[in-house]
PDB file of C-alpha atoms in Angstrom:
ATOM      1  CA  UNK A 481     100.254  62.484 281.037  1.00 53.00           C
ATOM      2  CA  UNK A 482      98.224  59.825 279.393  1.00 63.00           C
ATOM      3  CA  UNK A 483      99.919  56.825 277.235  1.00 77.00           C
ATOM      4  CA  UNK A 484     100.401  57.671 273.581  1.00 89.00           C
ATOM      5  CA  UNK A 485     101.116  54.059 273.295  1.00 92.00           C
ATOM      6  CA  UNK A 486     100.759  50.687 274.274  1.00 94.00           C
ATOM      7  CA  UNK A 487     102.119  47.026 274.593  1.00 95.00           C
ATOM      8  CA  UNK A 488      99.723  44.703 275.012  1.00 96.00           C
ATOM      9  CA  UNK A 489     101.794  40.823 275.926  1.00 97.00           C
ATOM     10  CA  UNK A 490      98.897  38.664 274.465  1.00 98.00           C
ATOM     11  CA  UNK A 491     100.707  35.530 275.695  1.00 98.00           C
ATOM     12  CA  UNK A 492     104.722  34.601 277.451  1.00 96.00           C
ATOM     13  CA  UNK A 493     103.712  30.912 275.247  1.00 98.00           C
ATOM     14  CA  UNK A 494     105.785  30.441 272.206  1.00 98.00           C
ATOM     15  CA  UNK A 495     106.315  27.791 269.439  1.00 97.00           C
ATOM     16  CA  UNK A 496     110.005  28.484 269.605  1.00 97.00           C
ATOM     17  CA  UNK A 497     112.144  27.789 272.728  1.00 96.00           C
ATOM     18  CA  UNK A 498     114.705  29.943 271.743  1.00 96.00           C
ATOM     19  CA  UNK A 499     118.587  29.540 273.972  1.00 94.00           C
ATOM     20  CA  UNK A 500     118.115  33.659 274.602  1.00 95.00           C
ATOM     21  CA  UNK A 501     114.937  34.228 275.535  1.00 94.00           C
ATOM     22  CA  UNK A 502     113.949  35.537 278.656  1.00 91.00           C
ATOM     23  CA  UNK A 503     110.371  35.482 278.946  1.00 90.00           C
ATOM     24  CA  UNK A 504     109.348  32.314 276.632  1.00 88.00           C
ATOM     25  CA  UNK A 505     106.921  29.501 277.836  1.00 93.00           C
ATOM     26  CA  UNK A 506     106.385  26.635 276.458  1.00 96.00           C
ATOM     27  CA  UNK A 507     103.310  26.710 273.689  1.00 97.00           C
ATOM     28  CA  UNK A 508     101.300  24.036 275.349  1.00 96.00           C
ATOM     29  CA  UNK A 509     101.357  25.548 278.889  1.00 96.00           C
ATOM     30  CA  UNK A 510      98.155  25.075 279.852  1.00 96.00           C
ATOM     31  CA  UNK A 511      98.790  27.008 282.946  1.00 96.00           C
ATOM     32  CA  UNK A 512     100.181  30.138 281.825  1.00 96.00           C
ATOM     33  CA  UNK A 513      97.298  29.650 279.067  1.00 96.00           C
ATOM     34  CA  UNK A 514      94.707  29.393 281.569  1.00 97.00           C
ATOM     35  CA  UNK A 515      95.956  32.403 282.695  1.00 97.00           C
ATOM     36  CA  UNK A 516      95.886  34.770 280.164  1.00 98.00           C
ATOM     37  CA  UNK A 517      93.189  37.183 279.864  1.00 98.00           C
ATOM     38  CA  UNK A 518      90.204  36.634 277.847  1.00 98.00           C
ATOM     39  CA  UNK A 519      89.078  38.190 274.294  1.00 98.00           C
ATOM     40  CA  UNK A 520      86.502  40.341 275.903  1.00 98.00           C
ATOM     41  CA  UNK A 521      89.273  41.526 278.836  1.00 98.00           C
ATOM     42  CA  UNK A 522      91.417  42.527 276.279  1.00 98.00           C
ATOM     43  CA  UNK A 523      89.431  44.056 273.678  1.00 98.00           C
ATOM     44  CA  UNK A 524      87.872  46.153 276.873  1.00 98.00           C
ATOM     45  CA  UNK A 525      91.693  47.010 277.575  1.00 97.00           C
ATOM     46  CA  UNK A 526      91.642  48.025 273.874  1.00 97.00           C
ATOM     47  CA  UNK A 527      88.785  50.657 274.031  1.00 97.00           C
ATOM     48  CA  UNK A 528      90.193  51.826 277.221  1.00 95.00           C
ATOM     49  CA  UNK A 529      93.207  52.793 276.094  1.00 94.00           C
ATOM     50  CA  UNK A 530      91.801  54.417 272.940  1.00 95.00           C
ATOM     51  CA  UNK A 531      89.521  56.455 275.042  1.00 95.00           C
ATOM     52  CA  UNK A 532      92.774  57.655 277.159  1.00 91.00           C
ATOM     53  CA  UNK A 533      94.033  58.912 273.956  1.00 91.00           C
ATOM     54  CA  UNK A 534      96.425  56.452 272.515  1.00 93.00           C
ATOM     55  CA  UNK A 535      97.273  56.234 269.044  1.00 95.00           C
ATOM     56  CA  UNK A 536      99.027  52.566 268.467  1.00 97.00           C
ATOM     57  CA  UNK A 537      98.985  49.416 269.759  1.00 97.00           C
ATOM     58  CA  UNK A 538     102.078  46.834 270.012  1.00 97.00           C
ATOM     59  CA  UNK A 539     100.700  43.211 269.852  1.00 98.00           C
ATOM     60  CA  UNK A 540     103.674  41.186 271.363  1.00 97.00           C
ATOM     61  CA  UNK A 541     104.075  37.672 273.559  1.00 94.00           C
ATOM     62  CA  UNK A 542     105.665  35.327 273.314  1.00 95.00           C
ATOM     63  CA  UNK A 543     104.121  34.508 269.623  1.00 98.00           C
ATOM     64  CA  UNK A 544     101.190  36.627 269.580  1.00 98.00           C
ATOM     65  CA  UNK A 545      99.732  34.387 266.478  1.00 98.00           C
ATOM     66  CA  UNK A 546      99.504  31.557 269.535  1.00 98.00           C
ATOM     67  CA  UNK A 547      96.167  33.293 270.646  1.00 98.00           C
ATOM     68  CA  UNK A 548      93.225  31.949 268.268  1.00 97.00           C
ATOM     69  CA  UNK A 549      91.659  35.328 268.691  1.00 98.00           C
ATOM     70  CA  UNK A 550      94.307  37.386 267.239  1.00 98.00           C
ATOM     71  CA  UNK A 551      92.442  38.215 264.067  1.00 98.00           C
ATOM     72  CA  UNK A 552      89.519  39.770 266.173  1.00 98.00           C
ATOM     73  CA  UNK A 553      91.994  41.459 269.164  1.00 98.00           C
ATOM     74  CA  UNK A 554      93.341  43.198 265.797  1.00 98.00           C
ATOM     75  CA  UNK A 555      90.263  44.136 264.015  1.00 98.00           C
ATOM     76  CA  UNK A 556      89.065  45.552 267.451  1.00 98.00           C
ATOM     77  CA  UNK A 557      92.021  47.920 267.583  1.00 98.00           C
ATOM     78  CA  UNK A 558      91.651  49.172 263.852  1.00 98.00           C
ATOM     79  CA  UNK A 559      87.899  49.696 263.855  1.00 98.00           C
ATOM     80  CA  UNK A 560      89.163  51.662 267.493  1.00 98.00           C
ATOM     81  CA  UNK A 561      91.077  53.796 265.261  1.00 97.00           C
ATOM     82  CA  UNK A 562      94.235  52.350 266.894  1.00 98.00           C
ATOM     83  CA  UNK A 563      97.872  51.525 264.693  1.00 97.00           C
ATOM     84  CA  UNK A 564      98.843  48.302 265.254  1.00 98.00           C
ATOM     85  CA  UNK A 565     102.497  47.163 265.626  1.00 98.00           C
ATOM     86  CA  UNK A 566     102.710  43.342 265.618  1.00 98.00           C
ATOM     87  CA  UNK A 567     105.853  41.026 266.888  1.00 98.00           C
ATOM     88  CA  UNK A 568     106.179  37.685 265.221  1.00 98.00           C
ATOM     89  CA  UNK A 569     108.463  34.661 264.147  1.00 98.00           C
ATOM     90  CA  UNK A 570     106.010  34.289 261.719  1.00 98.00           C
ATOM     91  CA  UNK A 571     105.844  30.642 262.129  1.00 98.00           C
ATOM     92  CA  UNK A 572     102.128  30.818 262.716  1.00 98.00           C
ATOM     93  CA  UNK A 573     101.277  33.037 259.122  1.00 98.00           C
ATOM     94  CA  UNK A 574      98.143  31.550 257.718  1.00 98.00           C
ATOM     95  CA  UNK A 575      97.135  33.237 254.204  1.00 98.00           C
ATOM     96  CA  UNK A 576      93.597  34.134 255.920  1.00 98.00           C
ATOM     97  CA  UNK A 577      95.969  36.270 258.232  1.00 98.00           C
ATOM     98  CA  UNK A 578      98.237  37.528 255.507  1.00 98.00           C
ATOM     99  CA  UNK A 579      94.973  38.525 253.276  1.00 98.00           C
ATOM    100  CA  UNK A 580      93.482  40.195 256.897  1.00 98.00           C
ATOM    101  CA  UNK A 581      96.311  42.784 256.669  1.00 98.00           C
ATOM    102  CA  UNK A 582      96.232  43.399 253.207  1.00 98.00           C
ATOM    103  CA  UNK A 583      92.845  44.396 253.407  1.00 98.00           C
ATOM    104  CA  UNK A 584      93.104  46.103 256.810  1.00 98.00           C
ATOM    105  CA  UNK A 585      96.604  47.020 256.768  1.00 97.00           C
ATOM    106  CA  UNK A 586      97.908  47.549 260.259  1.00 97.00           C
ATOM    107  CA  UNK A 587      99.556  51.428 259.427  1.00 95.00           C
ATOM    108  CA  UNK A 588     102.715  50.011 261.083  1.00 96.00           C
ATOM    109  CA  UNK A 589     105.360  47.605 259.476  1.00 97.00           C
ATOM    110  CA  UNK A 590     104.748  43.915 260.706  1.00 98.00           C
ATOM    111  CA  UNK A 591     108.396  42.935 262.533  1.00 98.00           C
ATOM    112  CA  UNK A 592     109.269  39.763 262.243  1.00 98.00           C
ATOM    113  CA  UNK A 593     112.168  38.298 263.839  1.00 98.00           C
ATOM    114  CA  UNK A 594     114.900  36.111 262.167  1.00 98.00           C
ATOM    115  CA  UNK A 595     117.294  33.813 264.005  1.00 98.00           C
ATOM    116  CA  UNK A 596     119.061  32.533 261.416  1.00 98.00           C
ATOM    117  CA  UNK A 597     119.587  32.089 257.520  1.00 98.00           C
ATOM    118  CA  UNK A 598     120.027  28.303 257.584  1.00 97.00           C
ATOM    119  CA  UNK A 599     117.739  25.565 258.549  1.00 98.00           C
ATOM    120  CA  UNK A 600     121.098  24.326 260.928  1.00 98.00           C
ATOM    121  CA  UNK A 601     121.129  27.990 262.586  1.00 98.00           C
ATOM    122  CA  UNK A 602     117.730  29.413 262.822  1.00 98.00           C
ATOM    123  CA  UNK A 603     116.648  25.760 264.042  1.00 97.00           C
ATOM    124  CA  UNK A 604     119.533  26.237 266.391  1.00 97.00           C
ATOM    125  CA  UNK A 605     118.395  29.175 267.722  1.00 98.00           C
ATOM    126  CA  UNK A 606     115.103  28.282 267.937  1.00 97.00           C
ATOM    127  CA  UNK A 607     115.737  25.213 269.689  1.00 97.00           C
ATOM    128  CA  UNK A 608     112.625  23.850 267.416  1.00 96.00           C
ATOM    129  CA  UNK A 609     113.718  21.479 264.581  1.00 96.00           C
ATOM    130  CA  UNK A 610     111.913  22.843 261.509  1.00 97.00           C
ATOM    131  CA  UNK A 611     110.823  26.168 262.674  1.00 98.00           C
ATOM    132  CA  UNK A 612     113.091  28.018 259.737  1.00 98.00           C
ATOM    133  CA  UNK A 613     110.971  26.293 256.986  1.00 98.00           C
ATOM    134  CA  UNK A 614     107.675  27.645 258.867  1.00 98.00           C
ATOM    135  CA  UNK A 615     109.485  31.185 259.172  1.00 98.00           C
ATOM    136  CA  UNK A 616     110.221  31.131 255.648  1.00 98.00           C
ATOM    137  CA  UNK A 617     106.985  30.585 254.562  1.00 98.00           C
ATOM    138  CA  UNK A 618     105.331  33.053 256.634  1.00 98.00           C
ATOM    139  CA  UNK A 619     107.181  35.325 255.582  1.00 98.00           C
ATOM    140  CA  UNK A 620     106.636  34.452 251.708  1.00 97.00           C
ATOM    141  CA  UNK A 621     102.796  34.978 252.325  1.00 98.00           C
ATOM    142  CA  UNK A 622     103.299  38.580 253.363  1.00 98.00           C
ATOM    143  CA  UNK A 623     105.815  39.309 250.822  1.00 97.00           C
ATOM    144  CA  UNK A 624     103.591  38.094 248.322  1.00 97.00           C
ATOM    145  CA  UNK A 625     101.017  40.151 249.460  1.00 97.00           C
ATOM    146  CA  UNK A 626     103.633  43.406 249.998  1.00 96.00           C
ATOM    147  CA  UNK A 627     102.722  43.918 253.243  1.00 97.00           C
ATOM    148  CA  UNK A 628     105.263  46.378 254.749  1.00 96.00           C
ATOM    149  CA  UNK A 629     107.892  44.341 256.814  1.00 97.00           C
ATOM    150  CA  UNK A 630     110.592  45.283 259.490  1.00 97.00           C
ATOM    151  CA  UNK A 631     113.349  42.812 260.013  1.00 97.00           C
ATOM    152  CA  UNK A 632     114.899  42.078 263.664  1.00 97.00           C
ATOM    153  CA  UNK A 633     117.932  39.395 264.748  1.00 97.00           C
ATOM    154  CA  UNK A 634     120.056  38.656 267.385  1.00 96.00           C
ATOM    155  CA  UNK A 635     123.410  37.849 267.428  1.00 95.00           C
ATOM    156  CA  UNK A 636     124.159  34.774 268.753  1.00 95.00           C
ATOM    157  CA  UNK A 637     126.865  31.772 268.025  1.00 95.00           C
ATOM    158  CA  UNK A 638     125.018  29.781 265.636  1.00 96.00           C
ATOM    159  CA  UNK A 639     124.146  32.822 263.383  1.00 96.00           C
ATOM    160  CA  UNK A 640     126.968  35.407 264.084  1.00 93.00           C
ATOM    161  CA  UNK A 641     128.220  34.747 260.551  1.00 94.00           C
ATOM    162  CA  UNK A 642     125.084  35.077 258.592  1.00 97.00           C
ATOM    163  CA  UNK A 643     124.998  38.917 259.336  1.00 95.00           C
ATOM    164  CA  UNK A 644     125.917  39.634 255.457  1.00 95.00           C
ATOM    165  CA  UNK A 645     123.459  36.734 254.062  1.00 97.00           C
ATOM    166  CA  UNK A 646     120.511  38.214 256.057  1.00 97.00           C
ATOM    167  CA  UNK A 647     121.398  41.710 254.656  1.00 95.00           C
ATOM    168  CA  UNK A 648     121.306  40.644 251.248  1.00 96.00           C
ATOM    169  CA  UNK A 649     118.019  38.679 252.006  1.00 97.00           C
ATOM    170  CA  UNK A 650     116.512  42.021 253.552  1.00 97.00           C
ATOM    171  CA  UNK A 651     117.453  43.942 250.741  1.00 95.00           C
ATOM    172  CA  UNK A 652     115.624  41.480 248.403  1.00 95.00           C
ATOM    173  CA  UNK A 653     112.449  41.594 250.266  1.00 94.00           C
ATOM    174  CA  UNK A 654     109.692  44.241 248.438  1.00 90.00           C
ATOM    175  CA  UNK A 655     108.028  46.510 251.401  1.00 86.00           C
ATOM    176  CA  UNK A 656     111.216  46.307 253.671  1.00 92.00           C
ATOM    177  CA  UNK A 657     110.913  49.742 255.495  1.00 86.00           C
ATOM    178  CA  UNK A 658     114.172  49.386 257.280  1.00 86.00           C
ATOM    179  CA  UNK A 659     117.686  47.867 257.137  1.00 89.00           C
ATOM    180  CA  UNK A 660     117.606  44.540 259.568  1.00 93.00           C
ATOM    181  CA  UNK A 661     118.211  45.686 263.488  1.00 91.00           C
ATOM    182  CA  UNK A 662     119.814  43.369 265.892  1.00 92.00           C
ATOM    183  CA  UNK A 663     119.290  42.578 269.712  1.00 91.00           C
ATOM    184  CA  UNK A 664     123.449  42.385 271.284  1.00 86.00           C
ATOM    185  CA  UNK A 665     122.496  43.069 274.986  1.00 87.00           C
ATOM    186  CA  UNK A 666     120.936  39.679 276.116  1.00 94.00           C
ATOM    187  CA  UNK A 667     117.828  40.474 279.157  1.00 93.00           C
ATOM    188  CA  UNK A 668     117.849  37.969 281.418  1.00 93.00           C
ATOM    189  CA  UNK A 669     114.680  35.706 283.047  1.00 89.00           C
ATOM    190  CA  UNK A 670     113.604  38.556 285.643  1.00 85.00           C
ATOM    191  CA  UNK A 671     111.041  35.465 287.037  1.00 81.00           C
ATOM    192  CA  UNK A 672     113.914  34.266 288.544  1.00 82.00           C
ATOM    193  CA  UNK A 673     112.587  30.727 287.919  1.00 85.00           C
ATOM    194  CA  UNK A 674     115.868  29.184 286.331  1.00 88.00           C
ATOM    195  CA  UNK A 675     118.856  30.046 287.164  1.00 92.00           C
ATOM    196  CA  UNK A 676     120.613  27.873 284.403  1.00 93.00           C
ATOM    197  CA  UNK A 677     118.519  29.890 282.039  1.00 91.00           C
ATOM    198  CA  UNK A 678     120.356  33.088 283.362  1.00 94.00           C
ATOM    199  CA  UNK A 679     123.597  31.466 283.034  1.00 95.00           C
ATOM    200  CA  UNK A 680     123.080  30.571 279.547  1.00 94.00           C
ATOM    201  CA  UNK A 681     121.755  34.445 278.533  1.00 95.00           C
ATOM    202  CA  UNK A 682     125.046  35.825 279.984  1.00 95.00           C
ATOM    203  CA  UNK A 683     127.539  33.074 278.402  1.00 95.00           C
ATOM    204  CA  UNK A 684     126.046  34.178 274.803  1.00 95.00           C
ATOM    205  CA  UNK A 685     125.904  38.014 275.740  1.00 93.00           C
ATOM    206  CA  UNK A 686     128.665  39.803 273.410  1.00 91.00           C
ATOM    207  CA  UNK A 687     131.661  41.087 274.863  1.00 91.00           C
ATOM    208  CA  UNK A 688     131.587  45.091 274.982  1.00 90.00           C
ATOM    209  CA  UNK A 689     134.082  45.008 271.986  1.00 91.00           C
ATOM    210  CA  UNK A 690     132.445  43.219 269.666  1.00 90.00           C
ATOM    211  CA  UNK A 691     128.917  45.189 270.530  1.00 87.00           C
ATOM    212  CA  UNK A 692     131.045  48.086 269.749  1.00 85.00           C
ATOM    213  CA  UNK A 693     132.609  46.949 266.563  1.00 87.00           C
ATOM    214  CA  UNK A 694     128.690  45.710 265.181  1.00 85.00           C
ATOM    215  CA  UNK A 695     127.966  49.265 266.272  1.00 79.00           C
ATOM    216  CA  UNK A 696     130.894  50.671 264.036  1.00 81.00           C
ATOM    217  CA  UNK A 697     130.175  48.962 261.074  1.00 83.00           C
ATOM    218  CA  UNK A 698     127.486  52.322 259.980  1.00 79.00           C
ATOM    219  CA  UNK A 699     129.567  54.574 262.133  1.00 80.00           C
ATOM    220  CA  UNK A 700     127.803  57.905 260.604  1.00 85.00           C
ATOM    221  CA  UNK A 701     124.179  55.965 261.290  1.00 80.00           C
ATOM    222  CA  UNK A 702     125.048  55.189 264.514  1.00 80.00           C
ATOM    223  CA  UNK A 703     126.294  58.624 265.036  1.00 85.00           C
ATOM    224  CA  UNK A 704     123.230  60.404 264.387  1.00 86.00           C
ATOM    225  CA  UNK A 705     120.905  57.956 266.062  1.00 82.00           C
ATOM    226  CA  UNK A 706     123.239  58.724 269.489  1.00 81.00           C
ATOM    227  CA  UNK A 707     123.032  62.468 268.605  1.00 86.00           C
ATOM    228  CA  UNK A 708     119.204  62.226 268.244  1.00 83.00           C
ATOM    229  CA  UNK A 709     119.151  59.877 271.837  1.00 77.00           C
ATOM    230  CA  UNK A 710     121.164  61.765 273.992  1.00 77.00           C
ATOM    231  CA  UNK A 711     119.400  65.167 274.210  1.00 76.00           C
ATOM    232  CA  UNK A 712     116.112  63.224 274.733  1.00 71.00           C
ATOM    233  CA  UNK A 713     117.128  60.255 277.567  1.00 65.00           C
ATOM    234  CA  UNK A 714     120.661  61.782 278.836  1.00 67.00           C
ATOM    235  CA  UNK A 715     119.916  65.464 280.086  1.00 64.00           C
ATOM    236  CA  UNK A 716     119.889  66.657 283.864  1.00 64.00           C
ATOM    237  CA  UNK A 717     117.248  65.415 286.041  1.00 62.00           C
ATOM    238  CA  UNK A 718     116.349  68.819 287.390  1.00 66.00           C
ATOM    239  CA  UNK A 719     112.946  69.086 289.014  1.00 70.00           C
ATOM    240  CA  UNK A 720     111.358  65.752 287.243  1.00 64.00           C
ATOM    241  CA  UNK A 721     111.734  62.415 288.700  1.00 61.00           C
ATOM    242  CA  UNK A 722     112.116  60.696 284.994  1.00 58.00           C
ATOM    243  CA  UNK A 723     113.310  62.106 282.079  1.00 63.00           C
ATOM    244  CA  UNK A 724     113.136  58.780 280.218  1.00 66.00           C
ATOM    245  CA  UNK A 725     109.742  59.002 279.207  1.00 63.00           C
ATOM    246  CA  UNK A 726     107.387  56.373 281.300  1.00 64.00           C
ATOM    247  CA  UNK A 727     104.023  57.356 281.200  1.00 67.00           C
ATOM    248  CA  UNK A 728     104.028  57.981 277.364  1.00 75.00           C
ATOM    249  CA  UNK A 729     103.531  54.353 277.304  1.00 83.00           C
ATOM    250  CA  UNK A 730     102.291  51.564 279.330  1.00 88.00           C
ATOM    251  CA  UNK A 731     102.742  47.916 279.275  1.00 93.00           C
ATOM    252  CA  UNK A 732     100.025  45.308 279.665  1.00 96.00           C
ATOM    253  CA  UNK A 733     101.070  41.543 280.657  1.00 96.00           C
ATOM    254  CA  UNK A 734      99.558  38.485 279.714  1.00 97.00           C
ATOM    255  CA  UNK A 735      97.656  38.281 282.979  1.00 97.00           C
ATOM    256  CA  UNK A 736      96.409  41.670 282.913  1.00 96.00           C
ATOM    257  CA  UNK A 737      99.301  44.014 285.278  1.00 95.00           C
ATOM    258  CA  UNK A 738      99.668  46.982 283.878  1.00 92.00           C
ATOM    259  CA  UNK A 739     103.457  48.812 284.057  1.00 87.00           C
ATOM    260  CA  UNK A 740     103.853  52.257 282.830  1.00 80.00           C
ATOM    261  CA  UNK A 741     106.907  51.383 280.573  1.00 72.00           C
TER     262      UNK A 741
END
């Protein structure tokens, strides 16, 4: 079975240092930066994994927009024929970006993740005082250039009340392909490097209730989503050791290990 699809962690660096995360470093880590592979590694990765057969790409970190070679890791993909789906706090945005997928639009909605409505909360969240002014202007320059946006959040305390807010905001938005999804089941730091950092995830984790109640609120969507999901993921094993679909896509880490999930 060869990969259909694949995630490609440019970088575990990011310019937020966001109370959930479970894989963030900081942006000036020169170690895990020293790391990382190399243009030329990963645009080889890139052909490789078009000549396998895959049809998309998923640019993801960390804050992808960290590495100064994102603009040629993406043009490498597209002239490889490759869709590319790119994760981003759009903090980073530069118009020479913006005007890069206009003109070579990436076939997939850009997702951009949103921590909060509010300087107080997103800044919060972020742990980075003035990271929701940055946000908001990365996001203008892809609006403003109607570049097809998904919208992502999680739930957390400083922005649990914003849910409504960042609706209306979404709905506002020209190119929004989807209504705003949100993260409510917190990973935690498989490194195992800070175990304070664990105990933080799991004290802002929602309680089953309330995941069930923000599942509730589109009852009939969330209905037809399980009724698609459970014939796929939920069946007997019977002869095949997964049924949950690893090897239709593979994962690539900053440091080049490859996982076939």
């Amino acid at each position: 079975l060869l990969p259909s699809h694949l995630d490609i962690e440019l970088t575990e660096r990011c310019n937020n240092a966001c109370m959930h995360c479970y894989i963030n470093r900081p942006a000036d880590d020169v170690e895990a930066g020293g790391r990382e592979l190399t243009t030329g590694e990963w645009a080889g990765i890139l052909k490789q994994a078009a000549n396998l057969g895959a049809l998309t790409v998923r640019f993801t970190g960390g804050e992808p927009l960290l590495r100064p070679d994102l603009a040629e890791l993406y043009l490498t993909a597209r002239r490889l024929g490759l869709g590319v789906v790119l994760f981003t706090n759009a903090r980073l945005m530069t118009p020479e970006l913006a005007d890069l997928f206009m003109r070579v639009p990436p076939r997939n909605a850009i997702e951009v993740s949103v921590y909060g409505m509010e300087p107080a909360s997103y800044d919060a969240v972020a742990c980075s005082p003035g990271a929701w002014a940055e946000f908001r202007r990365g996001v203008q320059l892809l609006v403003e250039r109607r570049i097809p946006l998904a919208i992502k959040s999680v739930l957390l305390p400083p922005n649990r009340h914003e849910m409504e807010e960042l609706e209306s905001w979404v709905a506002s938005l020209p190119g929004i392909v989807q209504t705003p999804t949100y993260a409510v089941h917190l990973d935690l730091r498989a490194r195992r490097d800070s175990p304070s950092r664990n105990q933080l995830i799991r004290s802002l984790r929602l309680s089953p209730q309330e995941s069930v109640a923000i599942s509730a609120r589109e009852g009939a969507a969330y209905r037809r989503g399980m009724a698609e999901f459970a014939p796929r993921f939920m069946g007997p094993q019977g002869d095949r050791l997964f049924t949950c679909g690893a090897g239709e896509a593979a994962c690539v880490d900053a440091y080049g290990v490859l996982q076939m999930c």
